Every structure is written in C-alpha cells, then in structure tokens.
Amino acid sequence: MKANNLGSIFLLILSAIASIFRKCSSRFFLEASNKFTDRPAGQVAWASVDADRNPAIASKFHVNKYPTLKLFRNGEVVKKEYRSTRSVEGLAEFIQKQLESTIKYFSNPNDFAAAINPDRRTILSYFKEQSGVEFDNLKKVASLMREDCDFLVGIGENNFPNELQTADPKPKLTFKPSKSDNQQLPLPYGGDLQNFEDLKKFASDVCVPLVREITFNNAEELTEEGLPFLILFKHPDDTATEKNLH
C-alpha cells in the first residue's frame, strides 16, 4: 500500500509488531481482518509493519510496545489506539464501532433537543444538503474528533437558525461549550469550510480541553502526546481550582 493512497481510505488499521512476535500477532490480526472482506473498497484496510526493521515508522508514530494497533482516518493518524484484549472478537467489535458514524442529524426542533447533550462539547453545523466539499470536510473532522466532541448537523434550509436564514444560505458551523466549561457563549467558525486543515484546527482547539482528567484508561494515550504534565491532585468536590487553570 502506497503512502499517497492513505487519504482515500476511510479507516486504516496498522499493526506494528516486533520480529519475535510476528507469527502470533499476525494470526490474530489476520483473522480479525477477514471479518471485513465484504466491505466496499476504500472503507477499511489492514496493514502490518515490522517495527524492528522499520524504526523510522516506529519512531514517527510513537510505537513503544508490541503489538501496537494504530488507526488512521482518511490518512490522519488517530490518537485513540486499540488497547483492549488481543482477541479476534474484541478487535473486530472495536473496528465495527469505529466504522459507524457518530454524527447526529436533526430535521426539526424536537430532534435537536433530543440529540444535544449539554454535558458534551458540541459542534453544530447547518447544510442545505448532504453533499459538497464543505460537508465532506465536516464528516472527516467529525470522524477524527469523535471522542472529543459531539457533532450535530441540520440538513435543509428550514433547519438554519433564524439569524442565518437568507435567500441562499451557506453552510455554517458553530461550537457550543458544555455546561461545565468556563466559556459558555457559542463560538462561530469564521474560516472557510472548504479548507480541511483550518476546520480541523478549529475543532481541535475547541474540542480538546486544556485541562483533562487523567485515569488508568487514558494515561498511556496522554503520555504519547509527548508533552510535559502538570498534574493537579484535588478533592472531588473542588471545582473552583480546576477552572482557575484554564
């Protein structure tokens, strides 16, 4: 598989293995991949690399244990790895969930009220139809940021807010903070929705909080970002101190 083809693949699962574990790791990986052979071309691909023989790849993607299973969405590496049991069923179930869209669509105020979760950061977007470069970019960003933000999409001119309704409304996007965020006012996206990199940066800036809770489940993922830690130990009932760090 050529590197310049990665962007055309919706979900790529890369297994980085050590030479001494090649046989046992490859068998489990291959059996899981066989469960997805009926998928349309370009939806999901599986690849394996010997990290001992390709140290540059291992270094680039922070491979420090074996096997490491990395995910790529439309050519973009995803922070979240597969860290559960090394079983065929477990990996297949995980990949199946990763293939499912997390975008929530609404077509009336009742749908919107039922879909929005005030405890989650949310990106709201409005489109006349489910097509075009802007909509494709939104889907790619929603796929990348699925762990960090909810994405709600209104389709059709009638779903645009009153202040955005015009004779020919253009796609619009707004970030809505969670109820626990210090910043409670919505933040409109002022960039070009046809620019994927700008949209991705905006979503990353607003969806990933500066202060995050570290747990046994996410500690390894956080350390792999390569940034220094400032860890606050606080009483569970203390909410003021955390807000002062933002």
PDB file of C-alpha atoms in Angstrom:
ATOM      1  CA  MET A   1       0.000   0.000   0.000  1.00  0.00           C
ATOM      2  CA  LYS A   2       1.478   3.366  -1.041  1.00  0.00           C
ATOM      3  CA  ALA A   3       1.544   6.268   1.425  1.00  0.00           C
ATOM      4  CA  ASN A   4      -0.088   8.623  -1.089  1.00  0.00           C
ATOM      5  CA  ASN A   5      -3.152   6.367  -1.191  1.00  0.00           C
ATOM      6  CA  LEU A   6      -3.865   6.584   2.547  1.00  0.00           C
ATOM      7  CA  GLY A   7      -6.106   9.631   2.223  1.00  0.00           C
ATOM      8  CA  SER A   8      -8.570   7.661   0.110  1.00  0.00           C
ATOM      9  CA  ILE A   9      -9.087   5.041   2.838  1.00  0.00           C
ATOM     10  CA  PHE A  10     -11.743   5.850   5.435  1.00  0.00           C
ATOM     11  CA  LEU A  11     -10.234   3.655   8.166  1.00  0.00           C
ATOM     12  CA  LEU A  12      -6.791   2.033   8.165  1.00  0.00           C
ATOM     13  CA  ILE A  13      -5.691  -0.292  10.959  1.00  0.00           C
ATOM     14  CA  LEU A  14      -1.905  -0.544  11.247  1.00  0.00           C
ATOM     15  CA  SER A  15      -0.336  -3.290  13.344  1.00  0.00           C
ATOM     16  CA  ALA A  16       3.227  -2.514  14.450  1.00  0.00           C
ATOM     17  CA  ILE A  17       4.905  -5.713  15.622  1.00  0.00           C
ATOM     18  CA  ALA A  18       8.338  -6.944  16.695  1.00  0.00           C
ATOM     19  CA  SER A  19      10.110  -9.636  14.699  1.00  0.00           C
ATOM     20  CA  ILE A  20       9.968 -12.192  17.524  1.00  0.00           C
ATOM     21  CA  PHE A  21       6.172 -11.770  17.887  1.00  0.00           C
ATOM     22  CA  ARG A  22       5.400 -11.780  14.165  1.00  0.00           C
ATOM     23  CA  LYS A  23       3.637 -15.141  13.913  1.00  0.00           C
ATOM     24  CA  CYS A  24       1.342 -14.911  16.945  1.00  0.00           C
ATOM     25  CA  SER A  25       0.469 -11.240  16.344  1.00  0.00           C
ATOM     26  CA  SER A  26      -0.135 -11.690  12.619  1.00  0.00           C
ATOM     27  CA  ARG A  27      -2.552 -14.584  13.135  1.00  0.00           C
ATOM     28  CA  PHE A  28      -4.862 -12.633  15.446  1.00  0.00           C
ATOM     29  CA  PHE A  29      -4.685  -9.556  13.191  1.00  0.00           C
ATOM     30  CA  LEU A  30      -5.360 -11.552  10.006  1.00  0.00           C
ATOM     31  CA  GLU A  31      -8.349 -13.397  11.455  1.00  0.00           C
ATOM     32  CA  ALA A  32      -9.937 -10.116  12.564  1.00  0.00           C
ATOM     33  CA  SER A  33      -9.349  -8.539   9.142  1.00  0.00           C
ATOM     34  CA  ASN A  34     -11.075 -11.472   7.431  1.00  0.00           C
ATOM     35  CA  LYS A  35     -14.342 -10.407   9.060  1.00  0.00           C
ATOM     36  CA  PHE A  36     -14.339  -7.221   6.944  1.00  0.00           C
ATOM     37  CA  THR A  37     -13.544  -8.593   3.487  1.00  0.00           C
ATOM     38  CA  ASP A  38     -17.053  -7.787   2.224  1.00  0.00           C
ATOM     39  CA  ARG A  39     -16.684  -4.049   2.857  1.00  0.00           C
ATOM     40  CA  PRO A  40     -16.679  -1.634  -0.092  1.00  0.00           C
ATOM     41  CA  ALA A  41     -13.278  -0.682  -1.468  1.00  0.00           C
ATOM     42  CA  GLY A  42     -11.740   2.225   0.411  1.00  0.00           C
ATOM     43  CA  GLN A  43     -13.821   1.812   3.561  1.00  0.00           C
ATOM     44  CA  VAL A  44     -11.386  -0.226   5.659  1.00  0.00           C
ATOM     45  CA  ALA A  45      -7.850  -1.520   5.116  1.00  0.00           C
ATOM     46  CA  TRP A  46      -5.442  -3.531   7.253  1.00  0.00           C
ATOM     47  CA  ALA A  47      -1.650  -3.276   7.196  1.00  0.00           C
ATOM     48  CA  SER A  48       1.192  -4.720   9.251  1.00  0.00           C
ATOM     49  CA  VAL A  49       4.731  -3.411   9.713  1.00  0.00           C
ATOM     50  CA  ASP A  50       7.778  -4.939  11.410  1.00  0.00           C
ATOM     51  CA  ALA A  51       8.836  -2.135  13.755  1.00  0.00           C
ATOM     52  CA  ASP A  52      12.300  -3.648  14.288  1.00  0.00           C
ATOM     53  CA  ARG A  53      13.038  -3.456  10.568  1.00  0.00           C
ATOM     54  CA  ASN A  54      11.339  -0.066  10.142  1.00  0.00           C
ATOM     55  CA  PRO A  55      12.499   2.016  13.133  1.00  0.00           C
ATOM     56  CA  ALA A  56      11.650   5.307  11.402  1.00  0.00           C
ATOM     57  CA  ILE A  57       7.970   4.341  11.228  1.00  0.00           C
ATOM     58  CA  ALA A  58       8.013   3.171  14.854  1.00  0.00           C
ATOM     59  CA  SER A  59       9.528   6.474  15.968  1.00  0.00           C
ATOM     60  CA  LYS A  60       7.184   8.629  13.895  1.00  0.00           C
ATOM     61  CA  PHE A  61       4.067   7.028  15.359  1.00  0.00           C
ATOM     62  CA  HIS A  62       5.360   6.578  18.939  1.00  0.00           C
ATOM     63  CA  VAL A  63       5.426   2.786  18.901  1.00  0.00           C
ATOM     64  CA  ASN A  64       6.953   1.717  22.216  1.00  0.00           C
ATOM     65  CA  LYS A  65       5.245  -1.625  22.833  1.00  0.00           C
ATOM     66  CA  TYR A  66       4.281  -4.635  20.750  1.00  0.00           C
ATOM     67  CA  PRO A  67       1.918  -5.144  19.168  1.00  0.00           C
ATOM     68  CA  THR A  68       0.658  -1.577  18.764  1.00  0.00           C
ATOM     69  CA  LEU A  69      -2.528  -1.036  16.761  1.00  0.00           C
ATOM     70  CA  LYS A  70      -2.788   2.441  15.253  1.00  0.00           C
ATOM     71  CA  LEU A  71      -5.834   3.878  13.490  1.00  0.00           C
ATOM     72  CA  PHE A  72      -5.777   6.258  10.529  1.00  0.00           C
ATOM     73  CA  ARG A  73      -8.868   8.071   9.257  1.00  0.00           C
ATOM     74  CA  ASN A  74      -8.618   9.421   5.713  1.00  0.00           C
ATOM     75  CA  GLY A  75      -4.838   9.391   6.112  1.00  0.00           C
ATOM     76  CA  GLU A  76      -4.846  11.188   9.500  1.00  0.00           C
ATOM     77  CA  VAL A  77      -3.466   9.306  12.497  1.00  0.00           C
ATOM     78  CA  VAL A  78      -5.950   8.986  15.380  1.00  0.00           C
ATOM     79  CA  LYS A  79      -4.837   9.420  18.988  1.00  0.00           C
ATOM     80  CA  LYS A  80      -7.021   6.587  20.193  1.00  0.00           C
ATOM     81  CA  GLU A  81      -5.474   3.120  19.854  1.00  0.00           C
ATOM     82  CA  TYR A  82      -6.912  -0.328  20.392  1.00  0.00           C
ATOM     83  CA  ARG A  83      -5.847  -1.146  23.962  1.00  0.00           C
ATOM     84  CA  SER A  84      -8.260  -3.930  24.859  1.00  0.00           C
ATOM     85  CA  THR A  85      -7.815  -7.707  24.808  1.00  0.00           C
ATOM     86  CA  ARG A  86      -5.860  -9.176  21.898  1.00  0.00           C
ATOM     87  CA  SER A  87      -8.738 -11.314  20.682  1.00  0.00           C
ATOM     88  CA  VAL A  88     -10.271 -11.596  17.230  1.00  0.00           C
ATOM     89  CA  GLU A  89     -13.763 -10.833  18.552  1.00  0.00           C
ATOM     90  CA  GLY A  90     -12.589  -7.875  20.637  1.00  0.00           C
ATOM     91  CA  LEU A  91     -10.710  -6.218  17.782  1.00  0.00           C
ATOM     92  CA  ALA A  92     -13.490  -6.871  15.258  1.00  0.00           C
ATOM     93  CA  GLU A  93     -16.086  -5.328  17.581  1.00  0.00           C
ATOM     94  CA  PHE A  94     -13.869  -2.285  18.155  1.00  0.00           C
ATOM     95  CA  ILE A  95     -13.336  -1.729  14.424  1.00  0.00           C
ATOM     96  CA  GLN A  96     -17.049  -2.156  13.712  1.00  0.00           C
ATOM     97  CA  LYS A  97     -17.820   0.657  16.166  1.00  0.00           C
ATOM     98  CA  GLN A  98     -15.105   2.823  14.613  1.00  0.00           C
ATOM     99  CA  LEU A  99     -16.743   2.433  11.209  1.00  0.00           C
ATOM    100  CA  GLU A 100     -20.095   3.705  12.473  1.00  0.00           C
ATOM    101  CA  SER A 101     -20.800   7.402  12.060  1.00  0.00           C
ATOM    102  CA  THR A 102     -21.274   9.399  15.253  1.00  0.00           C
ATOM    103  CA  ILE A 103     -22.857  12.397  13.513  1.00  0.00           C
ATOM    104  CA  LYS A 104     -26.373  13.132  14.743  1.00  0.00           C
ATOM    105  CA  TYR A 105     -28.808  14.665  12.264  1.00  0.00           C
ATOM    106  CA  PHE A 106     -31.853  16.748  13.105  1.00  0.00           C
ATOM    107  CA  SER A 107     -34.707  17.957  10.946  1.00  0.00           C
ATOM    108  CA  ASN A 108     -36.853  19.801  13.491  1.00  0.00           C
ATOM    109  CA  PRO A 109     -36.556  21.413  16.955  1.00  0.00           C
ATOM    110  CA  ASN A 110     -37.686  18.238  18.717  1.00  0.00           C
ATOM    111  CA  ASP A 111     -34.939  16.182  17.049  1.00  0.00           C
ATOM    112  CA  PHE A 112     -32.404  18.825  18.001  1.00  0.00           C
ATOM    113  CA  ALA A 113     -33.486  18.893  21.655  1.00  0.00           C
ATOM    114  CA  ALA A 114     -33.312  15.097  21.849  1.00  0.00           C
ATOM    115  CA  ALA A 115     -29.886  14.896  20.182  1.00  0.00           C
ATOM    116  CA  ILE A 116     -27.919  17.523  22.050  1.00  0.00           C
ATOM    117  CA  ASN A 117     -26.125  16.539  25.262  1.00  0.00           C
ATOM    118  CA  PRO A 118     -25.381  19.574  27.467  1.00  0.00           C
ATOM    119  CA  ASP A 119     -22.603  17.651  29.223  1.00  0.00           C
ATOM    120  CA  ARG A 120     -20.633  17.301  25.974  1.00  0.00           C
ATOM    121  CA  ARG A 121     -18.861  19.867  23.836  1.00  0.00           C
ATOM    122  CA  THR A 122     -20.789  20.084  20.583  1.00  0.00           C
ATOM    123  CA  ILE A 123     -20.155  21.327  17.068  1.00  0.00           C
ATOM    124  CA  LEU A 124     -23.377  22.392  15.352  1.00  0.00           C
ATOM    125  CA  SER A 125     -23.451  22.711  11.590  1.00  0.00           C
ATOM    126  CA  TYR A 126     -26.099  23.589   9.040  1.00  0.00           C
ATOM    127  CA  PHE A 127     -26.165  22.498   5.390  1.00  0.00           C
ATOM    128  CA  LYS A 128     -28.724  22.768   2.611  1.00  0.00           C
ATOM    129  CA  GLU A 129     -27.900  19.200   1.544  1.00  0.00           C
ATOM    130  CA  GLN A 130     -25.607  16.300   2.383  1.00  0.00           C
ATOM    131  CA  SER A 131     -23.080  16.935  -0.365  1.00  0.00           C
ATOM    132  CA  GLY A 132     -20.244  19.218  -1.372  1.00  0.00           C
ATOM    133  CA  VAL A 133     -16.682  19.844  -0.210  1.00  0.00           C
ATOM    134  CA  GLU A 134     -17.843  21.569   2.977  1.00  0.00           C
ATOM    135  CA  PHE A 135     -19.989  18.623   4.033  1.00  0.00           C
ATOM    136  CA  ASP A 136     -17.250  16.111   3.186  1.00  0.00           C
ATOM    137  CA  ASN A 137     -14.757  18.068   5.308  1.00  0.00           C
ATOM    138  CA  LEU A 138     -17.203  18.159   8.194  1.00  0.00           C
ATOM    139  CA  LYS A 139     -17.610  14.376   8.021  1.00  0.00           C
ATOM    140  CA  LYS A 140     -13.832  13.861   8.052  1.00  0.00           C
ATOM    141  CA  VAL A 141     -13.344  16.150  11.048  1.00  0.00           C
ATOM    142  CA  ALA A 142     -16.257  14.543  12.895  1.00  0.00           C
ATOM    143  CA  SER A 143     -14.669  11.158  12.315  1.00  0.00           C
ATOM    144  CA  LEU A 144     -11.314  12.343  13.671  1.00  0.00           C
ATOM    145  CA  MET A 145     -12.748  14.158  16.700  1.00  0.00           C
ATOM    146  CA  ARG A 146     -15.479  11.637  17.582  1.00  0.00           C
ATOM    147  CA  GLU A 147     -14.012  11.012  21.045  1.00  0.00           C
ATOM    148  CA  ASP A 148     -13.762  14.708  21.925  1.00  0.00           C
ATOM    149  CA  CYS A 149     -16.922  16.385  20.595  1.00  0.00           C
ATOM    150  CA  ASP A 150     -20.475  15.612  19.565  1.00  0.00           C
ATOM    151  CA  PHE A 151     -21.383  16.644  16.022  1.00  0.00           C
ATOM    152  CA  LEU A 152     -24.943  17.702  15.216  1.00  0.00           C
ATOM    153  CA  VAL A 153     -25.983  18.502  11.655  1.00  0.00           C
ATOM    154  CA  GLY A 154     -29.154  20.169  10.438  1.00  0.00           C
ATOM    155  CA  ILE A 155     -29.965  19.444   6.793  1.00  0.00           C
ATOM    156  CA  GLY A 156     -32.268  21.719   4.801  1.00  0.00           C
ATOM    157  CA  GLU A 157     -32.904  25.462   4.770  1.00  0.00           C
ATOM    158  CA  ASN A 158     -35.690  25.173   7.344  1.00  0.00           C
ATOM    159  CA  ASN A 159     -33.195  23.951   9.953  1.00  0.00           C
ATOM    160  CA  PHE A 160     -30.978  27.023   9.764  1.00  0.00           C
ATOM    161  CA  PRO A 161     -31.387  29.306  12.815  1.00  0.00           C
ATOM    162  CA  ASN A 162     -33.448  32.409  12.130  1.00  0.00           C
ATOM    163  CA  GLU A 163     -30.391  34.662  12.165  1.00  0.00           C
ATOM    164  CA  LEU A 164     -28.735  32.508   9.465  1.00  0.00           C
ATOM    165  CA  GLN A 165     -31.712  32.178   7.141  1.00  0.00           C
ATOM    166  CA  THR A 166     -31.206  34.028   3.851  1.00  0.00           C
ATOM    167  CA  ALA A 167     -32.371  33.619   0.282  1.00  0.00           C
ATOM    168  CA  ASP A 168     -29.427  31.275  -0.371  1.00  0.00           C
ATOM    169  CA  PRO A 169     -27.995  30.163   2.992  1.00  0.00           C
ATOM    170  CA  LYS A 170     -24.387  28.987   3.052  1.00  0.00           C
ATOM    171  CA  PRO A 171     -23.138  26.146   5.275  1.00  0.00           C
ATOM    172  CA  LYS A 172     -22.470  27.353   8.812  1.00  0.00           C
ATOM    173  CA  LEU A 173     -20.710  25.854  11.815  1.00  0.00           C
ATOM    174  CA  THR A 174     -20.724  26.822  15.497  1.00  0.00           C
ATOM    175  CA  PHE A 175     -19.085  25.383  18.598  1.00  0.00           C
ATOM    176  CA  LYS A 176     -21.295  25.022  21.679  1.00  0.00           C
ATOM    177  CA  PRO A 177     -19.472  24.543  25.018  1.00  0.00           C
ATOM    178  CA  SER A 178     -20.582  22.001  27.594  1.00  0.00           C
ATOM    179  CA  LYS A 179     -22.372  23.282  30.672  1.00  0.00           C
ATOM    180  CA  SER A 180     -19.223  22.713  32.765  1.00  0.00           C
ATOM    181  CA  ASP A 181     -16.989  24.892  30.547  1.00  0.00           C
ATOM    182  CA  ASN A 182     -15.934  28.320  31.752  1.00  0.00           C
ATOM    183  CA  GLN A 183     -16.733  29.806  28.350  1.00  0.00           C
ATOM    184  CA  GLN A 184     -20.485  29.471  27.933  1.00  0.00           C
ATOM    185  CA  LEU A 185     -21.024  31.519  24.766  1.00  0.00           C
ATOM    186  CA  PRO A 186     -21.207  29.727  21.399  1.00  0.00           C
ATOM    187  CA  LEU A 187     -18.214  30.299  19.125  1.00  0.00           C
ATOM    188  CA  PRO A 188     -18.939  30.591  15.378  1.00  0.00           C
ATOM    189  CA  TYR A 189     -16.395  29.199  12.940  1.00  0.00           C
ATOM    190  CA  GLY A 190     -15.157  32.122  10.889  1.00  0.00           C
ATOM    191  CA  GLY A 191     -12.969  30.184   8.483  1.00  0.00           C
ATOM    192  CA  ASP A 192     -13.562  28.525   5.150  1.00  0.00           C
ATOM    193  CA  LEU A 193     -15.393  25.196   5.398  1.00  0.00           C
ATOM    194  CA  GLN A 194     -13.702  24.176   2.157  1.00  0.00           C
ATOM    195  CA  ASN A 195     -10.328  24.300   3.949  1.00  0.00           C
ATOM    196  CA  PHE A 196      -9.994  20.969   5.745  1.00  0.00           C
ATOM    197  CA  GLU A 197      -6.854  21.897   7.711  1.00  0.00           C
ATOM    198  CA  ASP A 198      -8.388  25.099   9.095  1.00  0.00           C
ATOM    199  CA  LEU A 199     -11.574  23.297  10.074  1.00  0.00           C
ATOM    200  CA  LYS A 200      -9.596  20.505  11.736  1.00  0.00           C
ATOM    201  CA  LYS A 201      -7.536  23.023  13.730  1.00  0.00           C
ATOM    202  CA  PHE A 202     -10.651  24.872  14.873  1.00  0.00           C
ATOM    203  CA  ALA A 203     -12.282  21.634  16.033  1.00  0.00           C
ATOM    204  CA  SER A 204      -9.128  20.512  17.819  1.00  0.00           C
ATOM    205  CA  ASP A 205      -8.758  23.857  19.603  1.00  0.00           C
ATOM    206  CA  VAL A 206     -12.335  23.931  20.899  1.00  0.00           C
ATOM    207  CA  CYS A 207     -12.993  20.223  21.468  1.00  0.00           C
ATOM    208  CA  VAL A 208      -9.831  19.184  23.324  1.00  0.00           C
ATOM    209  CA  PRO A 209      -9.752  20.872  26.740  1.00  0.00           C
ATOM    210  CA  LEU A 210      -6.536  22.297  28.146  1.00  0.00           C
ATOM    211  CA  VAL A 211      -7.233  20.614  31.497  1.00  0.00           C
ATOM    212  CA  ARG A 212      -8.109  16.922  31.317  1.00  0.00           C
ATOM    213  CA  GLU A 213      -8.693  14.228  33.891  1.00  0.00           C
ATOM    214  CA  ILE A 214      -6.005  11.543  33.890  1.00  0.00           C
ATOM    215  CA  THR A 215      -7.145   7.983  34.593  1.00  0.00           C
ATOM    216  CA  PHE A 216      -5.778   4.473  34.277  1.00  0.00           C
ATOM    217  CA  ASN A 217      -7.614   4.234  30.953  1.00  0.00           C
ATOM    218  CA  ASN A 218      -6.161   7.322  29.262  1.00  0.00           C
ATOM    219  CA  ALA A 219      -2.751   7.788  30.947  1.00  0.00           C
ATOM    220  CA  GLU A 220      -0.826   5.981  28.220  1.00  0.00           C
ATOM    221  CA  GLU A 221      -2.637   7.891  25.485  1.00  0.00           C
ATOM    222  CA  LEU A 222      -1.820  11.233  27.139  1.00  0.00           C
ATOM    223  CA  THR A 223       1.870  10.435  27.601  1.00  0.00           C
ATOM    224  CA  GLU A 224       2.178   9.555  23.916  1.00  0.00           C
ATOM    225  CA  GLU A 225       1.391  13.171  23.022  1.00  0.00           C
ATOM    226  CA  GLY A 226       4.964  13.925  24.128  1.00  0.00           C
ATOM    227  CA  LEU A 227       4.033  16.990  26.203  1.00  0.00           C
ATOM    228  CA  PRO A 228       5.105  17.677  29.806  1.00  0.00           C
ATOM    229  CA  PHE A 229       2.494  17.159  32.526  1.00  0.00           C
ATOM    230  CA  LEU A 230       1.333  19.471  35.270  1.00  0.00           C
ATOM    231  CA  ILE A 231      -0.774  17.198  37.481  1.00  0.00           C
ATOM    232  CA  LEU A 232      -3.271  18.597  39.975  1.00  0.00           C
ATOM    233  CA  PHE A 233      -4.370  16.409  42.873  1.00  0.00           C
ATOM    234  CA  LYS A 234      -7.609  17.749  44.283  1.00  0.00           C
ATOM    235  CA  HIS A 235     -10.661  16.836  46.302  1.00  0.00           C
ATOM    236  CA  PRO A 236     -13.523  15.511  44.125  1.00  0.00           C
ATOM    237  CA  ASP A 237     -15.812  18.289  45.355  1.00  0.00           C
ATOM    238  CA  ASP A 238     -13.340  21.042  44.456  1.00  0.00           C
ATOM    239  CA  THR A 239     -14.418  22.506  41.119  1.00  0.00           C
ATOM    240  CA  ALA A 240     -13.022  26.023  41.508  1.00  0.00           C
ATOM    241  CA  THR A 241      -9.330  25.096  41.371  1.00  0.00           C
ATOM    242  CA  GLU A 242      -9.653  23.324  38.042  1.00  0.00           C
ATOM    243  CA  LYS A 243     -11.430  26.304  36.477  1.00  0.00           C
ATOM    244  CA  ASN A 244      -8.588  28.596  37.574  1.00  0.00           C
ATOM    245  CA  LEU A 245      -6.156  26.556  35.466  1.00  0.00           C
ATOM    246  CA  HIS A 246      -7.945  27.257  32.179  1.00  0.00           C
TER     247      HIS A 246
END
